[in-house]
């Protein structure tokens, strides 16, 4: 049972305020949950492979502060099933706190594994709802874009509280994803933008609307396969995110590096303040841009194709 990472192409942060955003799954990076049977009467345990921790899933106790356990409990309650005698082991290849949706991907993988362990087919809609509930506990006021793109594993044009709109990619896009190596919690960045918005609504609201406009224009360009117009939109989106104070010197530096190395556009992706940036490249330039980003301080960089 598994789930992919994600990147946001356009519209992060503004999406929390009802503007559209575009996100795509990164299927080569995944979180995984495997199930093995346990002796009768031992109940359900979750093992986080990286953390060397095995925790019981107790349906009675409310004193839980662990996203994996809460996910498992929420699934069992939603499916009206008792804990199975099983151990679910979670492994993730998605760097944490880096804007790639590792939390939502791990929750999705666990939700799927728990449903399988109790032999119930869980729908995408149910999974999405459950993962969103967990996101709300750990991410403050999430828009729901991360869980949606990860659970459905499809490019989405997302507007909060509206039916999911899958996005058809008119022509393939080559992206380099590069990690600043600076961990950053989405919850903090989202909370800081909220404070800024409340302190100066007349300055911040137009920035949010402008980001929404960019996402709308990007949607049309993506549908039409007009990839060359996306680069300038990414740069504009990055500049607006700077104004929302969610960029960081490391992100700006990698964006500049990518542009100097010949990218068509670049921006931070996700919550910002660290984590990952993305650069749109002509396929034959991608390797060169990736190497430039690694030389300029990215701790990880890889090429992905959005199709
Ligand atoms: C995080 O991947 C995207 C944000 O817009 C937060 C959210 O939409 O929940 C920063």
Coordinates of C-alpha atoms and ligand atoms in Angstrom, one line a residue:
X1 CA 0.0 0.0 0.0
X2 CA 1.6 3.3 -0.9
X3 CA 1.1 6.9 -2.0
X4 CA 3.2 9.4 -4.0
X5 CA 4.8 12.7 -3.1
X6 CA 3.4 15.9 -4.7
X7 CA 4.6 19.3 -5.9
X8 CA 2.6 22.4 -6.2
X9 CA 3.1 24.1 -9.6
X10 CA 1.1 27.2 -8.9
X11 CA -0.9 28.8 -6.2
X12 CA 0.3 27.6 -2.8
X13 CA -0.8 29.7 0.1
X14 CA -3.3 31.6 -2.0
X15 CA -5.2 28.3 -2.2
X16 CA -5.9 28.5 1.6
X17 CA -7.9 31.7 0.8
X18 CA -10.1 30.2 -1.9
X19 CA -7.9 30.9 -4.9
X20 CA -7.1 28.0 -7.4
X21 CA -3.9 26.1 -7.3
X22 CA -2.3 23.4 -9.5
X23 CA -0.6 20.4 -8.1
X24 CA 0.8 17.2 -9.6
X25 CA 1.9 13.9 -8.0
X26 CA 5.5 12.8 -8.0
X27 CA 5.1 9.1 -8.5
X28 CA 8.8 8.2 -8.4
X29 CA 8.9 9.3 -4.7
X30 CA 6.6 7.2 -2.4
X31 CA 5.6 6.4 1.1
X32 CA 4.8 2.8 1.7
X33 CA 3.0 0.7 4.4
X34 CA 3.3 -3.1 4.6
X35 CA 1.1 -5.4 6.7
X36 CA 2.2 -8.5 8.5
X37 CA 0.0 -10.6 10.7
X38 CA 0.5 -10.6 14.5
X39 CA -0.5 -13.2 17.1
X40 CA -4.2 -13.4 17.9
X41 CA -5.3 -10.9 20.5
X42 CA -2.3 -8.6 20.2
X43 CA -4.2 -5.9 18.2
X44 CA -2.9 -3.4 15.7
X45 CA 0.6 -1.9 15.9
X46 CA 2.2 0.7 13.7
X47 CA 5.9 0.6 13.1
X48 CA 7.7 3.7 11.7
X49 CA 10.7 2.1 10.1
X50 CA 12.8 5.3 10.2
X51 CA 12.0 6.1 13.8
X52 CA 12.5 2.6 15.2
X53 CA 9.2 2.9 17.0
X54 CA 6.3 0.4 17.4
X55 CA 3.1 1.9 18.7
X56 CA -0.2 0.3 19.6
X57 CA -3.4 1.6 18.0
X58 CA -5.8 2.0 20.9
X59 CA -9.4 2.9 20.0
X60 CA -10.3 3.9 23.5
X61 CA -7.5 6.3 24.6
X62 CA -7.7 9.9 23.3
X63 CA -4.3 10.7 24.5
X64 CA -2.6 10.2 21.2
X65 CA -0.3 12.6 19.4
X66 CA 0.9 10.6 16.5
X67 CA -0.3 11.1 13.0
X68 CA 0.1 7.5 12.1
X69 CA -1.9 6.2 15.0
X70 CA -4.5 8.8 14.5
X71 CA -4.8 7.9 10.9
X72 CA -5.2 4.2 11.8
X73 CA -7.8 5.0 14.4
X74 CA -9.8 7.3 12.1
X75 CA -9.9 4.6 9.4
X76 CA -11.0 1.9 11.8
X77 CA -13.8 4.2 13.2
X78 CA -14.9 5.2 9.7
X79 CA -15.0 1.6 8.6
X80 CA -16.6 0.5 11.9
X81 CA -14.0 -2.2 12.2
X82 CA -12.1 -3.5 15.3
X83 CA -8.3 -3.3 15.2
X84 CA -6.9 -6.3 13.3
X85 CA -4.1 -8.4 14.8
X86 CA -1.4 -7.0 12.6
X87 CA 1.7 -4.9 12.4
X88 CA 1.8 -2.1 9.8
X89 CA 5.3 -0.9 8.9
X90 CA 5.7 2.5 7.3
X91 CA 8.6 3.5 5.2
X92 CA 8.9 6.8 3.3
X93 CA 11.3 7.9 0.6
X94 CA 9.8 11.4 0.7
X95 CA 11.9 13.9 2.7
X96 CA 9.9 15.3 5.6
X97 CA 9.0 18.9 6.1
X98 CA 10.2 19.8 2.6
X99 CA 7.0 20.8 0.7
X100 CA 6.6 17.4 -1.0
X101 CA 3.6 16.2 1.0
X102 CA 5.3 13.5 3.1
X103 CA 2.8 13.8 5.9
X104 CA -0.2 13.3 3.6
X105 CA 1.5 10.5 1.7
X106 CA 2.4 8.6 4.8
X107 CA -1.2 9.0 6.2
X108 CA -2.6 7.8 2.8
X109 CA -0.3 4.7 2.8
X110 CA -1.3 3.9 6.4
X111 CA -5.0 4.4 5.7
X112 CA -4.8 2.1 2.7
X113 CA -2.9 -0.5 4.7
X114 CA -5.4 -0.5 7.6
X115 CA -8.3 -0.9 5.3
X116 CA -6.6 -3.8 3.6
X117 CA -5.8 -5.4 7.0
X118 CA -9.5 -5.4 7.9
X119 CA -10.5 -6.5 4.3
X120 CA -12.5 -3.5 3.4
X121 CA -12.3 -1.6 0.1
X122 CA -11.8 2.0 1.0
X123 CA -12.8 4.5 -1.7
X124 CA -10.6 7.3 -2.9
X125 CA -13.2 9.7 -1.5
X126 CA -13.1 8.1 2.0
X127 CA -9.3 8.0 2.0
X128 CA -9.2 11.7 1.0
X129 CA -11.6 12.7 3.7
X130 CA -9.6 10.8 6.4
X131 CA -6.3 12.1 5.3
X132 CA -7.7 15.6 5.3
X133 CA -8.9 15.2 8.9
X134 CA -5.3 14.3 9.9
X135 CA -3.9 17.1 7.9
X136 CA -6.1 19.5 9.8
X137 CA -4.7 18.3 13.1
X138 CA -1.1 18.7 12.0
X139 CA -1.2 21.5 9.5
X140 CA -3.5 24.1 11.1
X141 CA -5.7 25.3 8.2
X142 CA -4.8 23.2 5.2
X143 CA -6.7 23.8 1.9
X144 CA -6.9 20.1 1.2
X145 CA -4.8 20.3 -2.0
X146 CA -2.0 18.0 -0.6
X147 CA -4.2 15.1 0.4
X148 CA -6.3 15.4 -2.8
X149 CA -3.4 15.3 -5.3
X150 CA -1.7 12.5 -3.3
X151 CA -4.8 10.3 -2.7
X152 CA -6.0 10.6 -6.3
X153 CA -2.5 10.6 -7.8
X154 CA -3.6 12.9 -10.6
X155 CA -2.8 16.4 -11.6
X156 CA -5.4 18.7 -10.1
X157 CA -6.7 22.2 -10.5
X158 CA -7.9 22.7 -7.0
X159 CA -10.2 25.2 -5.4
X160 CA -10.9 24.7 -1.7
X161 CA -14.3 23.1 -0.9
X162 CA -15.2 22.6 -4.6
X163 CA -15.5 19.3 -6.4
X164 CA -12.1 17.9 -7.5
X165 CA -11.1 19.0 -11.0
X166 CA -8.5 16.7 -12.7
X167 CA -6.2 18.6 -15.0
X168 CA -5.2 17.2 -18.4
X169 CA -1.6 17.9 -19.3
X170 CA -1.6 19.1 -22.9
X171 CA 2.1 18.6 -23.4
X172 CA 4.8 17.0 -21.1
X173 CA 6.7 19.2 -18.8
X174 CA 10.2 18.5 -17.6
X175 CA 10.9 19.8 -14.1
X176 CA 13.9 19.7 -11.8
X177 CA 13.0 19.5 -8.1
X178 CA 15.7 20.6 -5.8
X179 CA 15.8 20.6 -2.0
X180 CA 17.4 23.4 0.0
X181 CA 17.9 20.9 2.8
X182 CA 16.2 23.4 5.2
X183 CA 13.3 21.7 7.0
X184 CA 10.3 23.9 7.2
X185 CA 6.9 23.2 8.7
X186 CA 4.0 24.2 6.5
X187 CA 1.9 24.9 9.5
X188 CA 4.2 27.7 10.6
X189 CA 4.4 29.3 7.1
X190 CA 0.6 29.1 6.7
X191 CA 0.1 30.6 10.2
X192 CA 2.5 33.5 9.4
X193 CA 0.7 34.3 6.2
X194 CA -2.5 34.3 8.2
X195 CA -1.0 36.8 10.7
X196 CA 0.2 39.0 7.8
X197 CA -3.2 38.8 6.1
X198 CA -5.0 39.8 9.3
X199 CA -2.6 42.7 10.0
X200 CA -2.6 44.2 6.5
X201 CA -5.6 42.8 4.5
X202 CA -5.6 45.7 2.0
X203 CA -2.0 44.9 1.0
X204 CA -2.1 41.1 1.2
X205 CA -5.5 40.4 -0.4
X206 CA -4.4 41.8 -3.9
X207 CA -1.3 39.6 -3.7
X208 CA -3.4 36.5 -3.0
X209 CA -5.8 37.5 -5.9
X210 CA -2.8 37.9 -8.3
X211 CA -1.5 34.5 -7.4
X212 CA -5.0 33.1 -8.1
X213 CA -4.9 34.8 -11.5
X214 CA -1.6 33.2 -12.3
X215 CA -3.0 29.8 -11.5
X216 CA -6.0 30.4 -13.8
X217 CA -3.7 31.4 -16.6
X218 CA -1.4 28.5 -16.0
X219 CA -4.3 26.1 -16.2
X220 CA -5.2 27.3 -19.7
X221 CA -1.6 27.1 -20.7
X222 CA -1.2 23.6 -19.4
X223 CA -4.4 22.4 -21.0
X224 CA -3.3 23.8 -24.3
X225 CA 0.2 22.4 -24.0
X226 CA 1.6 26.0 -24.2
X227 CA 4.5 25.2 -21.9
X228 CA 6.7 28.1 -22.9
X229 CA 4.3 30.6 -21.3
X230 CA 4.5 28.8 -17.9
X231 CA 8.1 29.9 -17.1
X232 CA 7.3 33.6 -16.7
X233 CA 4.2 32.7 -14.7
X234 CA 6.4 30.7 -12.3
X235 CA 8.8 33.6 -11.8
X236 CA 5.9 35.9 -11.2
X237 CA 4.3 33.5 -8.7
X238 CA 7.7 33.2 -6.9
X239 CA 8.0 36.9 -6.6
X240 CA 4.5 37.1 -5.1
X241 CA 5.3 34.3 -2.6
X242 CA 8.4 36.4 -1.6
X243 CA 5.9 39.2 -0.8
X244 CA 4.0 36.8 1.4
X245 CA 7.3 36.2 3.2
X246 CA 7.4 32.5 2.5
X247 CA 10.5 32.4 0.4
X248 CA 14.0 32.1 1.9
X249 CA 17.5 33.2 0.8
X250 CA 18.2 29.5 0.0
X251 CA 15.1 29.2 -2.2
X252 CA 15.8 32.5 -4.0
X253 CA 19.4 31.4 -4.6
X254 CA 18.3 28.1 -6.2
X255 CA 15.7 29.9 -8.3
X256 CA 18.4 32.3 -9.6
X257 CA 20.8 29.4 -10.2
X258 CA 18.2 27.5 -12.2
X259 CA 17.5 30.6 -14.3
X260 CA 21.2 31.3 -14.9
X261 CA 21.6 27.6 -16.0
X262 CA 18.9 28.0 -18.6
X263 CA 15.6 27.1 -16.9
X264 CA 12.4 28.5 -18.4
X265 CA 11.0 29.4 -15.0
X266 CA 11.4 28.5 -11.4
X267 CA 9.8 29.0 -8.0
X268 CA 9.5 27.6 -4.6
X269 CA 7.0 24.8 -4.2
X270 CA 4.8 24.0 -1.2
X271 CA 4.9 25.8 2.1
X272 CA 8.2 27.5 1.5
X273 CA 10.7 29.0 4.0
X274 CA 12.9 26.1 3.0
X275 CA 12.1 22.8 1.5
X276 CA 11.9 22.4 -2.3
X277 CA 11.9 24.5 -5.4
X278 CA 11.0 23.5 -8.9
X279 CA 12.5 24.6 -12.2
X280 CA 10.8 24.1 -15.6
X281 CA 13.3 23.0 -18.2
X282 CA 13.7 22.1 -21.8
X283 CA 14.3 18.3 -21.6
X284 CA 17.9 18.6 -23.0
X285 CA 18.8 21.2 -20.4
X286 CA 17.4 19.3 -17.4
X287 CA 20.6 17.4 -16.4
X288 CA 22.7 20.6 -16.7
X289 CA 20.2 22.5 -14.5
X290 CA 20.1 19.7 -12.0
X291 CA 23.9 19.7 -11.7
X292 CA 24.0 23.5 -11.4
X293 CA 21.5 23.3 -8.5
X294 CA 23.5 20.6 -6.7
X295 CA 26.7 22.7 -7.1
X296 CA 24.8 25.7 -5.7
X297 CA 23.9 24.0 -2.4
X298 CA 20.8 21.9 -3.1
X299 CA 21.1 18.7 -1.0
X300 CA 19.1 16.7 -3.4
X301 CA 17.8 17.3 -6.9
X302 CA 16.1 15.1 -9.4
X303 CA 14.3 15.4 -12.7
X304 CA 10.7 14.5 -13.2
X305 CA 8.3 14.6 -16.1
X306 CA 4.8 15.7 -15.7
X307 CA 2.5 14.0 -18.3
Ligands
LIG1 C1 1.3 23.2 1.1 O1 1.7 22.1 0.2 C2 0.4 24.1 0.3 C3 -0.1 25.3 1.1 O2 -0.8 26.1 0.2 C4 -0.9 24.9 2.3 C5 -2.2 24.3 1.9 O3 -2.7 24.5 0.9 O4 -2.8 23.6 2.8 C6 1.1 26.2 1.6

